mmCIF file of C-alpha atoms and ligand atoms in Angstrom:
data_model
loop_
_atom_site.group_PDB
_atom_site.id
_atom_site.type_symbol
_atom_site.label_atom_id
_atom_site.label_comp_id
_atom_site.label_asym_id
_atom_site.label_seq_id
_atom_site.Cartn_x
_atom_site.Cartn_y
_atom_site.Cartn_z
ATOM 1 C CA MET P 1 -38.888 -112.600 31.312
ATOM 2 C CA GLU P 2 -41.913 -114.799 31.015
ATOM 3 C CA THR P 3 -45.242 -113.506 29.831
ATOM 4 C CA SER P 4 -48.301 -115.704 29.940
ATOM 5 C CA ASN P 5 -50.410 -115.441 26.815
ATOM 6 C CA LYS P 6 -53.399 -117.436 27.966
ATOM 7 C CA GLY P 7 -56.373 -116.462 25.861
ATOM 8 C CA LYS P 8 -54.377 -114.577 23.281
ATOM 9 C CA ILE P 9 -53.102 -117.057 20.735
ATOM 10 C CA ARG P 10 -53.615 -115.865 17.156
ATOM 11 C CA LEU P 11 -54.814 -118.267 14.506
ATOM 12 C CA GLY P 12 -53.085 -117.961 11.144
ATOM 13 C CA VAL P 13 -55.046 -119.750 8.438
ATOM 14 C CA ASN P 14 -52.994 -121.189 5.589
ATOM 15 C CA ILE P 15 -55.099 -121.198 2.416
ATOM 16 C CA ASP P 16 -52.643 -123.052 0.108
ATOM 17 C CA HIS P 17 -54.909 -126.045 -0.342
ATOM 18 C CA VAL P 18 -57.812 -123.988 -1.623
ATOM 19 C CA ALA P 19 -55.431 -123.277 -4.501
ATOM 20 C CA THR P 20 -54.575 -126.989 -4.701
ATOM 21 C CA VAL P 21 -58.239 -127.784 -5.391
ATOM 22 C CA ARG P 22 -58.528 -124.917 -7.878
ATOM 23 C CA ASN P 23 -55.428 -126.004 -9.747
ATOM 24 C CA ALA P 24 -56.740 -129.563 -10.074
ATOM 25 C CA ARG P 25 -59.056 -128.162 -12.771
ATOM 26 C CA GLY P 26 -56.845 -125.366 -14.026
ATOM 27 C CA SER P 27 -59.644 -122.837 -13.546
ATOM 28 C CA ASN P 28 -60.287 -119.912 -11.186
ATOM 29 C CA TYR P 29 -62.514 -121.871 -8.814
ATOM 30 C CA PRO P 30 -62.427 -122.112 -5.829
ATOM 31 C CA SER P 31 -60.707 -118.815 -5.129
ATOM 32 C CA PRO P 32 -58.068 -118.633 -2.365
ATOM 33 C CA VAL P 33 -58.800 -114.915 -2.038
ATOM 34 C CA ILE P 34 -62.524 -115.484 -1.402
ATOM 35 C CA ALA P 35 -61.635 -118.268 1.071
ATOM 36 C CA ALA P 36 -59.157 -115.959 2.811
ATOM 37 C CA LYS P 37 -61.789 -113.225 3.133
ATOM 38 C CA MET P 38 -64.229 -115.787 4.574
ATOM 39 C CA ALA P 39 -61.534 -116.958 6.999
ATOM 40 C CA GLU P 40 -60.983 -113.354 8.074
ATOM 41 C CA ALA P 41 -64.705 -112.882 8.625
ATOM 42 C CA ALA P 42 -64.800 -116.112 10.651
ATOM 43 C CA GLY P 43 -62.132 -114.819 13.026
ATOM 44 C CA ALA P 44 -58.770 -115.773 11.504
ATOM 45 C CA ASP P 45 -56.127 -113.433 12.878
ATOM 46 C CA GLY P 46 -53.980 -113.662 9.780
ATOM 47 C CA ILE P 47 -53.680 -115.445 6.454
ATOM 48 C CA THR P 48 -50.686 -117.479 5.385
ATOM 49 C CA ALA P 49 -49.823 -118.489 1.832
ATOM 50 C CA HIS P 50 -46.769 -120.336 0.576
ATOM 51 C CA LEU P 51 -45.536 -119.274 -2.848
ATOM 52 C CA ARG P 52 -43.504 -122.316 -3.861
ATOM 53 C CA GLU P 53 -40.876 -122.275 -6.556
ATOM 54 C CA ASP P 54 -42.947 -124.723 -8.652
ATOM 55 C CA ARG P 55 -46.212 -122.748 -8.013
ATOM 56 C CA ARG P 56 -47.990 -126.028 -7.286
ATOM 57 C CA HIS P 57 -50.773 -124.263 -5.377
ATOM 58 C CA ILE P 58 -50.542 -120.522 -4.682
ATOM 59 C CA GLY P 59 -49.563 -118.388 -7.702
ATOM 60 C CA ASP P 60 -48.038 -114.933 -8.049
ATOM 61 C CA THR P 61 -51.403 -113.299 -8.778
ATOM 62 C CA ASP P 62 -52.891 -114.868 -5.622
ATOM 63 C CA ILE P 63 -50.258 -113.162 -3.498
ATOM 64 C CA THR P 64 -50.847 -109.748 -5.071
ATOM 65 C CA GLU P 65 -54.613 -110.114 -4.761
ATOM 66 C CA LEU P 66 -54.406 -111.349 -1.171
ATOM 67 C CA LYS P 67 -52.282 -108.362 -0.217
ATOM 68 C CA SER P 68 -54.814 -105.885 -1.565
ATOM 69 C CA ALA P 69 -57.942 -107.768 -0.418
ATOM 70 C CA LEU P 70 -56.995 -108.608 3.172
ATOM 71 C CA ILE P 71 -57.545 -106.523 6.277
ATOM 72 C CA LYS P 72 -55.694 -108.959 8.548
ATOM 73 C CA PRO P 73 -51.927 -109.519 8.218
ATOM 74 C CA LEU P 74 -50.587 -111.556 5.299
ATOM 75 C CA ASN P 75 -47.782 -113.972 6.149
ATOM 76 C CA LEU P 76 -45.858 -114.957 3.011
ATOM 77 C CA GLU P 77 -44.073 -118.286 3.298
ATOM 78 C CA MET P 78 -41.230 -118.665 0.855
ATOM 79 C CA ALA P 79 -37.837 -120.211 0.207
ATOM 80 C CA ALA P 80 -34.744 -118.021 0.597
ATOM 81 C CA THR P 81 -34.165 -117.413 -3.112
ATOM 82 C CA ASP P 82 -33.535 -114.174 -5.033
ATOM 83 C CA GLU P 83 -36.782 -114.610 -6.954
ATOM 84 C CA MET P 84 -38.810 -114.820 -3.727
ATOM 85 C CA LEU P 85 -37.014 -111.916 -2.095
ATOM 86 C CA ALA P 86 -37.888 -109.711 -5.079
ATOM 87 C CA LYS P 87 -41.504 -110.873 -4.814
ATOM 88 C CA ALA P 88 -41.665 -110.156 -1.072
ATOM 89 C CA LEU P 89 -40.261 -106.652 -1.524
ATOM 90 C CA GLU P 90 -42.730 -105.986 -4.346
ATOM 91 C CA VAL P 91 -45.796 -107.219 -2.422
ATOM 92 C CA SER P 92 -44.715 -106.124 1.074
ATOM 93 C CA PRO P 93 -46.618 -108.615 3.226
ATOM 94 C CA ASN P 94 -46.872 -108.110 6.970
ATOM 95 C CA ALA P 95 -44.405 -110.952 7.527
ATOM 96 C CA VAL P 96 -42.158 -113.232 5.541
ATOM 97 C CA CYS P 97 -41.654 -116.744 6.881
ATOM 98 C CA LEU P 98 -38.595 -118.406 5.391
ATOM 99 C CA VAL P 99 -38.948 -122.138 4.957
ATOM 100 C CA PRO P 100 -36.717 -124.813 3.457
ATOM 101 C CA GLU P 101 -38.058 -126.043 0.146
ATOM 102 C CA ARG P 102 -37.295 -129.092 -1.912
ATOM 103 C CA ARG P 103 -39.103 -129.507 -5.206
ATOM 104 C CA GLU P 104 -39.855 -133.221 -4.706
ATOM 105 C CA GLU P 105 -41.291 -132.919 -1.161
ATOM 106 C CA VAL P 106 -45.032 -133.225 -0.553
ATOM 107 C CA THR P 107 -44.941 -130.556 2.156
ATOM 108 C CA THR P 108 -42.315 -128.676 4.189
ATOM 109 C CA GLU P 109 -40.508 -131.571 5.813
ATOM 110 C CA GLY P 110 -38.229 -129.917 8.329
ATOM 111 C CA GLY P 111 -36.974 -126.635 9.675
ATOM 112 C CA LEU P 112 -34.553 -124.213 8.105
ATOM 113 C CA ASP P 113 -30.898 -124.947 8.916
ATOM 114 C CA VAL P 114 -29.864 -121.415 9.877
ATOM 115 C CA VAL P 115 -26.733 -122.662 11.650
ATOM 116 C CA SER P 116 -25.155 -124.392 8.635
ATOM 117 C CA SER P 117 -25.943 -121.563 6.204
ATOM 118 C CA TYR P 118 -25.511 -118.720 8.676
ATOM 119 C CA GLN P 119 -23.550 -116.347 6.408
ATOM 120 C CA TYR P 120 -25.969 -116.857 3.546
ATOM 121 C CA TYR P 121 -29.071 -116.134 5.630
ATOM 122 C CA ARG P 122 -27.456 -113.207 7.418
ATOM 123 C CA GLU P 123 -26.928 -111.392 4.117
ATOM 124 C CA TYR P 124 -30.128 -112.644 2.517
ATOM 125 C CA VAL P 125 -32.545 -111.388 5.180
ATOM 126 C CA LYS P 126 -31.188 -107.823 5.478
ATOM 127 C CA PRO P 127 -33.683 -106.121 3.095
ATOM 128 C CA ILE P 128 -36.680 -107.747 4.839
ATOM 129 C CA PRO P 129 -36.726 -105.717 8.096
ATOM 130 C CA GLU P 130 -35.281 -102.731 6.230
ATOM 131 C CA ASN P 131 -38.527 -102.704 4.225
ATOM 132 C CA GLY P 132 -40.736 -102.904 7.309
ATOM 133 C CA ILE P 133 -41.552 -106.613 6.886
ATOM 134 C CA ARG P 134 -41.451 -108.870 9.953
ATOM 135 C CA LEU P 135 -39.017 -111.739 9.613
ATOM 136 C CA SER P 136 -40.055 -115.213 10.700
ATOM 137 C CA LEU P 137 -37.908 -118.331 10.384
ATOM 138 C CA PHE P 138 -39.427 -121.809 10.307
ATOM 139 C CA ILE P 139 -36.997 -123.879 12.367
ATOM 140 C CA GLU P 140 -36.740 -126.948 14.549
ATOM 141 C CA ALA P 141 -37.135 -126.236 18.270
ATOM 142 C CA ASP P 142 -33.388 -126.390 18.805
ATOM 143 C CA GLU P 143 -31.183 -124.085 20.869
ATOM 144 C CA SER P 144 -28.517 -123.487 18.228
ATOM 145 C CA GLN P 145 -31.125 -122.764 15.523
ATOM 146 C CA ILE P 146 -32.907 -120.310 17.831
ATOM 147 C CA SER P 147 -29.652 -118.495 18.681
ATOM 148 C CA ALA P 148 -28.667 -118.290 15.014
ATOM 149 C CA SER P 149 -32.144 -116.980 14.134
ATOM 150 C CA LYS P 150 -31.822 -114.259 16.737
ATOM 151 C CA ALA P 151 -28.329 -113.380 15.540
ATOM 152 C CA ILE P 152 -29.456 -112.812 11.943
ATOM 153 C CA GLY P 153 -32.260 -110.509 13.100
ATOM 154 C CA ALA P 154 -35.423 -112.644 13.136
ATOM 155 C CA ASP P 155 -38.464 -111.202 14.893
ATOM 156 C CA ILE P 156 -40.224 -114.552 15.054
ATOM 157 C CA VAL P 157 -39.318 -118.220 15.194
ATOM 158 C CA GLU P 158 -41.972 -120.644 14.019
ATOM 159 C CA PHE P 159 -41.284 -124.105 15.394
ATOM 160 C CA HIS P 160 -41.949 -127.094 13.169
ATOM 161 C CA VAL P 161 -44.258 -129.102 15.418
ATOM 162 C CA GLY P 162 -45.098 -131.754 12.824
ATOM 163 C CA LYS P 163 -43.380 -134.552 14.729
ATOM 164 C CA TYR P 164 -45.449 -133.940 17.857
ATOM 165 C CA CYS P 165 -48.680 -133.687 15.870
ATOM 166 C CA ASP P 166 -47.976 -136.968 14.057
ATOM 167 C CA LEU P 167 -47.208 -138.737 17.353
ATOM 168 C CA ILE P 168 -50.445 -137.455 18.884
ATOM 169 C CA GLU P 169 -52.435 -138.702 15.869
ATOM 170 C CA GLN P 170 -50.720 -142.110 16.265
ATOM 171 C CA ASN P 171 -51.529 -142.121 19.993
ATOM 172 C CA GLU P 172 -47.831 -142.345 20.861
ATOM 173 C CA ILE P 173 -48.334 -140.260 23.975
ATOM 174 C CA SER P 174 -45.033 -140.837 25.808
ATOM 175 C CA LEU P 175 -42.984 -140.055 22.679
ATOM 176 C CA ALA P 176 -45.189 -137.032 22.052
ATOM 177 C CA ASN P 177 -44.558 -135.831 25.606
ATOM 178 C CA VAL P 178 -40.813 -135.775 24.956
ATOM 179 C CA GLU P 179 -41.395 -133.509 21.958
ATOM 180 C CA PHE P 180 -43.791 -131.367 23.953
ATOM 181 C CA GLU P 181 -41.185 -130.742 26.681
ATOM 182 C CA ARG P 182 -38.665 -129.767 24.030
ATOM 183 C CA TYR P 183 -41.087 -127.233 22.525
ATOM 184 C CA ARG P 184 -41.880 -125.903 25.977
ATOM 185 C CA ASN P 185 -38.214 -125.416 26.939
ATOM 186 C CA MET P 186 -37.247 -123.965 23.583
ATOM 187 C CA SER P 187 -40.245 -121.612 23.608
ATOM 188 C CA ARG P 188 -39.081 -120.225 26.959
ATOM 189 C CA LEU P 189 -35.576 -119.780 25.621
ATOM 190 C CA ALA P 190 -36.765 -118.068 22.442
ATOM 191 C CA GLU P 191 -38.939 -115.671 24.402
ATOM 192 C CA GLU P 192 -36.069 -114.869 26.758
ATOM 193 C CA MET P 193 -34.049 -113.936 23.678
ATOM 194 C CA GLY P 194 -36.800 -111.540 22.622
ATOM 195 C CA LEU P 195 -38.217 -113.710 19.850
ATOM 196 C CA GLU P 196 -41.925 -114.186 19.235
ATOM 197 C CA VAL P 197 -42.870 -117.882 19.165
ATOM 198 C CA HIS P 198 -45.196 -119.415 16.598
ATOM 199 C CA PHE P 199 -46.035 -123.077 15.930
ATOM 200 C CA GLY P 200 -46.856 -124.658 12.606
ATOM 201 C CA HIS P 201 -47.240 -127.822 10.609
ATOM 202 C CA GLY P 202 -49.605 -130.732 11.009
ATOM 203 C CA ILE P 203 -51.723 -129.152 13.759
ATOM 204 C CA THR P 204 -55.199 -130.653 14.251
ATOM 205 C CA TYR P 205 -57.856 -130.300 16.972
ATOM 206 C CA LYS P 206 -56.067 -133.072 18.910
ATOM 207 C CA SER P 207 -52.677 -131.366 18.978
ATOM 208 C CA ALA P 208 -53.819 -127.725 19.056
ATOM 209 C CA GLY P 209 -55.328 -127.943 22.539
ATOM 210 C CA SER P 210 -52.186 -129.290 24.186
ATOM 211 C CA LEU P 211 -49.800 -127.054 22.212
ATOM 212 C CA SER P 212 -51.773 -124.009 23.318
ATOM 213 C CA LYS P 213 -50.789 -124.802 26.920
ATOM 214 C CA ILE P 214 -47.276 -123.602 26.164
ATOM 215 C CA ASP P 215 -47.457 -120.081 27.534
ATOM 216 C CA GLN P 216 -45.050 -118.466 25.095
ATOM 217 C CA VAL P 217 -46.815 -119.400 21.853
ATOM 218 C CA LYS P 218 -48.371 -116.342 20.251
ATOM 219 C CA GLU P 219 -49.616 -117.767 16.955
ATOM 220 C CA MET P 220 -50.429 -121.084 15.327
ATOM 221 C CA ASN P 221 -50.404 -121.449 11.557
ATOM 222 C CA ILE P 222 -52.716 -124.179 10.342
ATOM 223 C CA GLY P 223 -53.583 -125.177 6.798
ATOM 224 C CA HIS P 224 -54.241 -128.718 5.639
ATOM 225 C CA PHE P 225 -56.421 -129.782 8.556
ATOM 226 C CA LEU P 226 -58.600 -126.650 8.537
ATOM 227 C CA ILE P 227 -59.204 -126.754 4.795
ATOM 228 C CA GLY P 228 -59.916 -130.501 5.006
ATOM 229 C CA GLU P 229 -62.379 -130.068 7.887
ATOM 230 C CA ALA P 230 -63.989 -127.173 6.053
ATOM 231 C CA ILE P 231 -65.110 -129.651 3.365
ATOM 232 C CA TYR P 232 -67.146 -131.415 6.050
ATOM 233 C CA HIS P 233 -68.266 -128.519 8.225
ATOM 234 C CA GLY P 234 -67.584 -125.214 6.446
ATOM 235 C CA LEU P 235 -64.737 -122.758 6.961
ATOM 236 C CA ASP P 236 -66.631 -120.596 9.398
ATOM 237 C CA ALA P 237 -67.438 -123.479 11.760
ATOM 238 C CA VAL P 238 -63.924 -124.958 11.797
ATOM 239 C CA ILE P 239 -62.215 -121.600 12.350
ATOM 240 C CA THR P 240 -64.602 -120.775 15.177
ATOM 241 C CA LYS P 241 -63.951 -124.189 16.751
ATOM 242 C CA MET P 242 -60.162 -123.967 16.396
ATOM 243 C CA LYS P 243 -60.036 -120.440 17.815
ATOM 244 C CA LYS P 244 -62.023 -121.526 20.853
ATOM 245 C CA LEU P 245 -59.804 -124.561 21.327
ATOM 246 C CA ILE P 246 -56.509 -122.670 21.286
ATOM 247 C CA ASN P 247 -57.807 -119.998 23.598
ATOM 248 C CA LYS P 248 -59.610 -122.173 26.105
HETATM 249 N N1 PXP G 301 -46.228 -123.249 8.877
HETATM 250 C C1 PXP G 301 -45.298 -123.459 7.909
HETATM 251 C C2 PXP G 301 -44.018 -122.703 8.002
HETATM 252 C C3 PXP G 301 -45.546 -124.344 6.830
HETATM 253 O O1 PXP G 301 -44.600 -124.535 5.901
HETATM 254 C C4 PXP G 301 -46.802 -124.991 6.772
HETATM 255 C C5 PXP G 301 -47.099 -125.886 5.607
HETATM 256 O O2 PXP G 301 -47.091 -125.145 4.432
HETATM 257 C C6 PXP G 301 -47.733 -124.721 7.775
HETATM 258 C C7 PXP G 301 -47.417 -123.868 8.820
HETATM 259 C C8 PXP G 301 -49.091 -125.339 7.753
HETATM 260 O O3 PXP G 301 -48.985 -126.715 7.870
HETATM 261 P P1 PXP G 301 -50.281 -127.612 7.714
HETATM 262 O O4 PXP G 301 -50.794 -127.405 6.340
HETATM 263 O O5 PXP G 301 -49.783 -128.991 7.958
HETATM 264 O O6 PXP G 301 -51.265 -127.153 8.753
#
């Protein structure tokens, strides 16, 4: 089954780096919750926040406040630890996106290895859908990872598209095209399996337009670039521009 989604790609705005700026001064300013509300007003279809083990940007209070302040869905990114599971069940976001996390990394460097830790994830995720929370897994666009994600009960697979985005920024078009074809084929496969397809990581104006041509993608989650551009042009303007671009 193939369903075209032209004109219907949701934009998830990741507001982690508003908290990065706030934390640089250890104060309450700027507020990720105010930024998230502005993003909503500007047309964001959802808000994403990553509660990391080391709380380097988003903190526990941010998550609670986001949940009560937002009208649009909250997507909580987190590592598959007991602490985070308890937090997710307490806050009850619209979706949980499980990501691999290493304390020393600058950002999420790769996808979750669901295949290698299949038994662990299978048990771990059970309470998530049982509590009415959508389950998303941040994985590489790889057949075995997609199959394993389906088998443990994921609703969504978010493909790590960082490699493609980096290649596009470096103008390595033929290498980027290889990645693009992989995302396209794996998106078809995931949809055939009944999974919703999202893309995330490193997306900019340059990569968003081409990635949106993959018919199966239903949502793009974008953080660093949007918050960076917002410093130059304002959150409202960059969200409006990105939404137009992905739904051209
Ligand atoms: N999606 C996931 C699962 C992520 O881990 C991240 C980074 O936190 C993003 C999307 C957003 O990536 P970026 O900040 O590069 O746009």
